[in-house]
């Protein structure tokens, strides 16, 4: 079987980390196409190094742009690639613009689409990712889900249950495979911070960064944290934080550049609590046992709230302070969700080996 796996943005790289070796051992000819949606070394190359991901066979150099420009440019380049290569299937992962572009370009050429991380829903159509998820799932021939409820969401939307495979969460497998590699790891950016003596924060969702009052509320809550806060800032967030009045001189917050995966995993494991709006970080916090506060209106990762690892709060300074206070005093254990284990990539292989049926009409 010959497949092309599409990656483009930071969380995509982490998702393919455990997959590529599993494909190689199973004799599946899987090659990566990198759209170039993320291109800074700290947003792309570092993950290939940290996770020993094979070099992409194609690098499409799409870069930044509005949603339509970015998605459309990626579609044009992927259509050319798929037409020339004619793979048996195209795999897309997650919910970014590169995911949607890969699904649209392949589906229109009659090439079956396999979606890993299918069926998650925030039910918030103002999130670009929700639009990407809905369209990608409708175009997919095989839907690989991370949680049982994702399968229920898909069935409610009319997806044929025979196409749905509950493989589990690939982000969880990545955590489990890499935790032994960070034993004893010292993170340079953490210098001066003690294990269990700091809060780790990430902010990059447009619902927070593109609304000055929400970003100001988050900045204000972080600045008054009882513990120092380490904030590796996404490139879109950094200039906006300064505009939102985040004063790093004399405040609790230390702003740093984005860090690599192994450093990030170490920082998450060793933090007293995490404040984030990231999808992947909510899941990783749940895996490493660090209480998480998610600053969003909703989450498609509600399982992390259900198991007790995560609490969802609006971008309101008081609400964030209170939730962080609770997270810092309570560190009860919780059960990891079903199939958030180290067998996810092998379930993906089994699903592919069972055969990918094209959608009707082909
Ligand atoms: C994208 C995804 C989001 C995901 C996030 C992961 C979509 C719609 N959004 O958001 O779901 O959570 O990636 O990080 O696909 N930039 C750089 N260097 C880079 C990449 C981006 O400076 O290497 C800056 C550019 O100014 C760019 C901005 O970040 O315009 C936003 O990048 P983009 O890929 O459009 O969206 P993200 O916010 O990264
Ligand atoms: N991440 C990282 N360094 C950082 C911030 C995040 O390695 O400075 C990792 C994080 O551990 C997770 C992934 O990036 O594996 C999540 O990506 P992001 O938050 O950008 O996107 P989302 O998951 O929200 O789509």
XYZ file of C-alpha atoms and ligand atoms in Angstrom:
426
model
C 0.000 0.000 0.000
C 1.307 3.435 -0.964
C 0.115 6.413 1.084
C 0.990 10.079 1.300
C 0.731 11.571 4.794
C 0.100 15.321 4.941
C 1.718 17.466 7.631
C 1.978 21.235 7.858
C 1.685 22.626 11.382
C 3.300 21.908 14.755
C 0.713 19.484 16.168
C 0.748 17.474 12.899
C 4.439 16.660 13.291
C 3.877 15.265 16.768
C 0.995 13.086 15.530
C 3.084 11.416 12.824
C 6.019 10.776 15.186
C 4.806 7.322 16.327
C 3.119 6.503 12.996
C 6.043 6.517 10.606
C 8.027 3.708 12.312
C 4.825 1.629 12.625
C 4.156 2.047 8.888
C 7.741 1.107 8.042
C 7.599 -2.085 10.165
C 4.300 -3.074 8.551
C 5.725 -2.629 5.058
C 3.381 0.273 4.260
C 5.048 2.699 1.850
C 4.171 5.972 3.599
C 5.823 9.227 2.598
C 5.369 12.676 4.105
C 4.291 15.799 2.247
C 5.013 18.948 4.318
C 2.863 21.849 3.161
C 5.086 24.429 4.877
C 2.177 25.980 6.819
C 4.640 26.245 9.721
C 8.180 26.994 8.625
C 10.246 28.553 11.462
C 12.868 26.123 12.767
C 11.243 26.304 16.220
C 7.808 25.498 14.732
C 8.914 22.723 12.356
C 12.515 21.412 12.093
C 12.908 20.903 15.841
C 10.088 18.322 15.841
C 11.654 16.307 13.019
C 14.901 16.200 15.031
C 13.322 15.513 18.445
C 10.976 12.810 17.176
C 13.332 11.372 14.550
C 10.663 11.820 11.874
C 11.827 10.924 8.346
C 12.516 13.856 6.001
C 9.410 14.797 4.040
C 9.548 13.540 0.457
C 7.936 16.821 -0.620
C 8.091 20.310 0.848
C 5.489 22.590 -0.684
C 6.454 25.964 0.849
C 2.879 27.202 1.339
C 3.655 29.545 4.258
C 1.332 31.980 6.018
C -1.758 33.727 4.661
C -5.472 34.164 5.151
C -7.441 30.957 5.522
C -8.464 30.830 1.862
C -4.995 31.757 0.587
C -3.272 29.192 2.803
C -5.805 26.412 2.177
C -6.122 27.183 -1.521
C -2.375 27.343 -2.120
C -1.920 24.036 -0.303
C -4.752 22.474 -2.354
C -3.221 23.577 -5.650
C 0.178 22.139 -4.752
C -1.251 18.947 -3.288
C -3.488 18.357 -6.307
C -0.431 18.469 -8.546
C 1.433 16.094 -6.256
C -1.452 13.609 -5.906
C -2.081 13.637 -9.657
C 1.540 12.771 -10.335
C 1.895 10.177 -7.557
C -1.584 8.598 -7.516
C -1.225 7.091 -4.015
C -3.651 4.385 -2.797
C -4.749 6.745 -0.004
C -3.949 10.138 1.519
C -3.736 10.396 5.289
C -4.508 13.712 6.991
C -4.129 14.326 10.716
C -5.733 16.774 13.138
C -7.697 19.867 12.152
C -5.421 22.530 10.654
C -5.735 24.182 7.248
C -3.256 21.680 5.753
C -5.569 18.860 6.918
C -8.536 20.354 5.082
C -6.463 21.114 1.967
C -5.204 17.512 1.794
C -8.705 16.089 2.225
C -10.278 18.357 -0.414
C -7.542 17.872 -3.000
C -7.531 14.061 -2.583
C -11.326 13.640 -2.466
C -11.762 15.566 -5.725
C -9.265 13.269 -7.443
C -11.109 10.191 -6.138
C -8.226 9.241 -3.844
C -9.498 7.811 -0.522
C -8.848 10.045 2.493
C -7.942 8.602 5.884
C -8.426 11.044 8.773
C -6.550 10.476 12.008
C -8.190 12.288 14.959
C -11.624 12.219 13.354
C -14.869 13.072 15.117
C -13.748 15.626 17.720
C -16.290 18.445 17.980
C -16.338 21.748 19.885
C -19.699 22.653 18.281
C -18.279 26.154 17.830
C -18.362 27.191 14.192
C -16.348 30.338 14.944
C -13.312 28.056 15.385
C -11.498 27.561 12.067
C -10.559 24.081 13.262
C -14.227 23.078 13.710
C -14.901 23.955 10.062
C -11.832 21.949 9.052
C -12.937 18.941 11.131
C -16.502 18.877 9.811
C -15.506 19.080 6.155
C -12.568 16.691 6.459
C -14.695 14.057 8.178
C -17.421 14.228 5.534
C -14.797 13.697 2.821
C -13.019 10.814 4.553
C -13.226 7.173 3.531
C -11.729 5.980 6.818
C -12.176 7.815 10.129
C -9.735 7.003 12.936
C -11.065 8.300 16.249
C -9.206 9.196 19.478
C -12.130 8.753 21.932
C -15.348 6.712 21.905
C -17.520 9.871 21.855
C -15.887 10.947 18.562
C -17.386 7.875 16.892
C -20.808 8.794 18.303
C -20.441 12.328 16.902
C -19.655 10.934 13.462
C -22.574 8.495 13.469
C -24.901 11.360 14.481
C -23.629 13.215 11.383
C -24.478 10.296 9.132
C -21.062 8.666 8.766
C -21.252 4.928 8.034
C -20.122 3.142 11.244
C -18.168 0.649 9.100
C -15.765 3.465 8.188
C -15.053 4.409 11.823
C -12.167 2.810 13.744
C -11.619 3.698 17.403
C -7.811 3.626 17.393
C -7.158 5.869 20.438
C -5.124 9.036 20.853
C -1.859 9.233 18.943
C -0.732 12.242 21.065
C -0.933 9.927 24.076
C 1.260 7.337 22.378
C 3.787 10.039 21.582
C 3.897 11.044 25.258
C 4.324 7.432 26.412
C 7.076 6.713 23.886
C 8.981 9.880 24.773
C 8.660 10.028 28.575
C 11.572 7.553 29.017
C 13.681 9.763 26.715
C 13.305 12.807 29.016
C 14.226 11.080 32.239
C 16.740 13.340 33.978
C 16.413 15.983 31.235
C 17.188 19.553 32.261
C 15.425 22.185 30.221
C 17.689 25.171 29.618
C 14.796 27.661 29.394
C 13.664 26.531 32.813
C 16.826 27.713 34.510
C 15.927 29.332 37.778
C 12.604 27.491 37.966
C 12.158 24.542 40.283
C 10.444 21.254 39.475
C 6.869 21.620 40.702
C 7.469 25.321 41.383
C 6.157 26.993 38.235
C 3.164 27.255 35.949
C 3.535 26.517 32.226
C 1.328 28.553 29.874
C 0.593 28.590 26.136
C -1.839 30.863 24.256
C -2.404 30.917 20.510
C -6.109 30.454 19.642
C -7.573 33.376 17.670
C -10.559 33.436 20.074
C -8.019 34.639 22.681
C -5.237 36.341 20.721
C -7.485 38.309 18.367
C -9.720 39.774 21.085
C -7.675 42.344 23.039
C -9.972 42.211 26.095
C -9.539 38.423 26.378
C -5.786 38.505 25.859
C -5.520 41.310 28.439
C -7.538 39.214 30.921
C -5.249 36.210 30.372
C -2.128 38.399 30.673
C -3.458 39.926 33.871
C -4.256 36.531 35.439
C -0.832 35.125 34.525
C 0.969 38.241 35.828
C -0.582 37.731 39.265
C 0.086 33.977 39.452
C 1.311 32.801 42.867
C 4.084 30.856 41.090
C 6.368 32.013 38.272
C 4.867 31.414 34.836
C 6.877 30.172 31.855
C 5.200 31.121 28.588
C 6.745 29.770 25.364
C 4.998 32.140 22.971
C 3.603 31.079 19.583
C 4.821 33.486 16.864
C 1.320 34.907 16.353
C 0.926 35.627 20.077
C 4.145 37.364 21.043
C 3.544 40.789 19.457
C -0.097 40.729 20.567
C 0.834 40.021 24.201
C 2.889 43.196 24.330
C -0.099 45.115 22.914
C -2.351 43.471 25.530
C -0.142 44.961 28.235
C 1.704 41.854 29.431
C 4.437 43.402 31.520
C 7.224 40.867 31.909
C 9.508 43.175 33.922
C 8.990 42.321 37.562
C 5.909 40.196 36.832
C 5.511 36.453 37.344
C 5.691 35.792 33.611
C 8.792 34.724 31.678
C 8.210 34.940 27.979
C 10.388 32.637 25.837
C 10.480 31.423 22.232
C 8.573 28.226 21.364
C 10.411 25.157 22.630
C 10.966 21.731 21.051
C 8.817 18.687 21.834
C 11.156 17.016 24.334
C 11.665 20.267 26.243
C 7.914 20.898 26.183
C 7.156 17.422 27.495
C 9.676 17.949 30.292
C 8.195 21.347 31.115
C 4.684 19.877 31.236
C 5.732 16.950 33.415
C 7.553 19.198 35.898
C 5.034 22.072 36.109
C 2.751 22.557 39.128
C -0.076 23.402 36.724
C -0.646 24.316 33.085
C -2.734 27.157 31.636
C -3.424 26.748 27.934
C -5.768 27.073 24.985
C -3.951 24.359 23.002
C -5.693 21.143 22.015
C -2.582 18.983 22.245
C -1.429 20.457 25.549
C -4.780 19.607 27.209
C -4.195 15.986 26.207
C -0.529 15.892 27.208
C -1.248 17.454 30.616
C -3.758 14.644 31.165
C -1.099 12.070 30.221
C 1.754 13.454 32.360
C -0.465 14.021 35.416
C -0.270 17.821 35.622
C -3.534 19.711 36.361
C -4.635 21.842 33.430
C -6.687 25.037 33.136
C -8.064 25.555 29.629
C -8.964 29.125 28.765
C -11.602 28.725 26.084
C -15.347 28.899 25.574
C -15.517 25.167 24.879
C -13.279 22.211 24.223
C -13.420 19.319 21.789
C -11.195 17.486 24.314
C -14.018 17.254 26.896
C -12.792 13.796 27.946
C -9.905 15.516 29.778
C -12.446 17.516 31.825
C -14.548 14.394 32.438
C -11.619 12.430 33.903
C -10.751 15.360 36.200
C -7.462 16.422 34.572
C -8.701 19.679 33.047
C -10.973 22.595 33.906
C -12.512 24.877 31.316
C -12.731 28.614 32.087
C -13.625 31.701 30.064
C -10.980 34.353 29.325
C -11.798 36.284 32.464
C -8.996 37.243 34.870
C -10.891 36.294 38.044
C -12.100 32.975 36.647
C -8.572 32.042 35.501
C -7.030 33.008 38.858
C -9.598 30.922 40.722
C -9.200 27.891 38.454
C -5.416 28.124 38.664
C -5.642 28.378 42.464
C -7.764 25.198 42.522
C -5.453 23.409 40.118
C -2.454 24.271 42.295
C -3.940 22.895 45.516
C -5.492 19.750 44.032
C -3.277 17.165 42.415
C -5.433 14.090 42.678
C -4.686 11.384 40.194
C -7.074 10.531 37.408
C -7.635 7.640 35.045
C -6.226 8.060 31.575
C -8.963 7.829 28.929
C -9.598 4.529 27.143
C -7.041 3.738 24.388
C -4.752 6.635 25.277
C -1.938 4.118 25.256
C 1.049 2.960 23.225
C -0.913 0.764 20.802
C -2.493 3.560 18.775
C -0.118 3.409 15.788
C -0.482 -0.368 15.592
C -4.312 0.018 15.588
C -3.918 2.525 12.737
C -1.870 -0.047 10.808
C -4.518 -2.753 11.429
C -7.266 -0.405 10.236
C -5.346 0.384 7.039
C -4.615 -3.302 6.469
C -8.353 -4.029 6.696
C -8.695 -1.989 3.472
C -9.731 1.581 2.733
C -13.034 1.578 0.829
C -13.450 4.564 -1.484
C -16.571 6.693 -0.958
C -19.420 5.734 -3.275
C -19.147 6.880 -6.872
C -15.560 5.684 -7.438
C -2.430 26.788 13.213
C -3.747 26.033 13.199
C -4.196 25.760 14.616
C -3.122 25.069 15.418
C -1.819 25.848 15.320
C -0.727 25.044 15.949
C -5.215 26.517 11.306
C -6.463 27.197 10.897
N -4.789 26.805 12.547
O -2.671 28.043 13.825
O -5.352 24.918 14.605
O -3.531 24.991 16.752
O -1.476 26.050 13.946
O 0.356 25.809 16.336
O -4.645 25.774 10.555
N 3.946 32.095 12.005
C 5.292 32.297 12.029
N 6.114 31.223 11.793
C 5.655 29.987 11.541
C 4.284 29.786 11.496
C 3.429 30.845 11.742
O 5.753 33.404 12.255
O 6.474 29.052 11.343
C 3.047 33.234 12.288
C 2.654 34.005 11.022
O 2.565 35.347 11.363
C 1.265 33.460 10.732
C 0.725 33.188 12.128
O 1.840 32.748 12.886
O 0.461 34.353 10.017
C -0.360 32.149 12.170
O 0.061 30.936 11.537
P -1.026 29.920 10.910
O -0.389 28.681 10.456
O -1.868 30.650 9.917
O -1.998 29.630 12.103
P -1.671 29.235 13.607
O -2.161 30.325 14.493
O -0.262 28.811 13.726
N 4.428 22.429 21.792
C 5.819 22.460 21.758
N 6.453 23.631 22.075
C 5.788 24.761 22.396
C 4.367 24.719 22.432
C 3.717 23.538 22.114
O 6.443 21.442 21.491
O 6.437 25.782 22.647
C 3.748 21.184 21.445
C 2.829 20.647 22.517
O 3.540 19.918 23.472
C 1.876 19.795 21.694
C 1.758 20.569 20.406
O 2.896 21.429 20.351
O 2.466 18.546 21.416
C 0.512 21.354 20.407
O 0.537 22.267 19.375
P -0.245 23.633 19.425
O -0.578 24.022 20.797
O 0.545 24.571 18.611
O -1.558 23.280 18.570
P -2.947 22.593 18.937
O -2.682 21.296 19.588
O -3.704 23.550 19.791
O -3.603 22.460 17.610
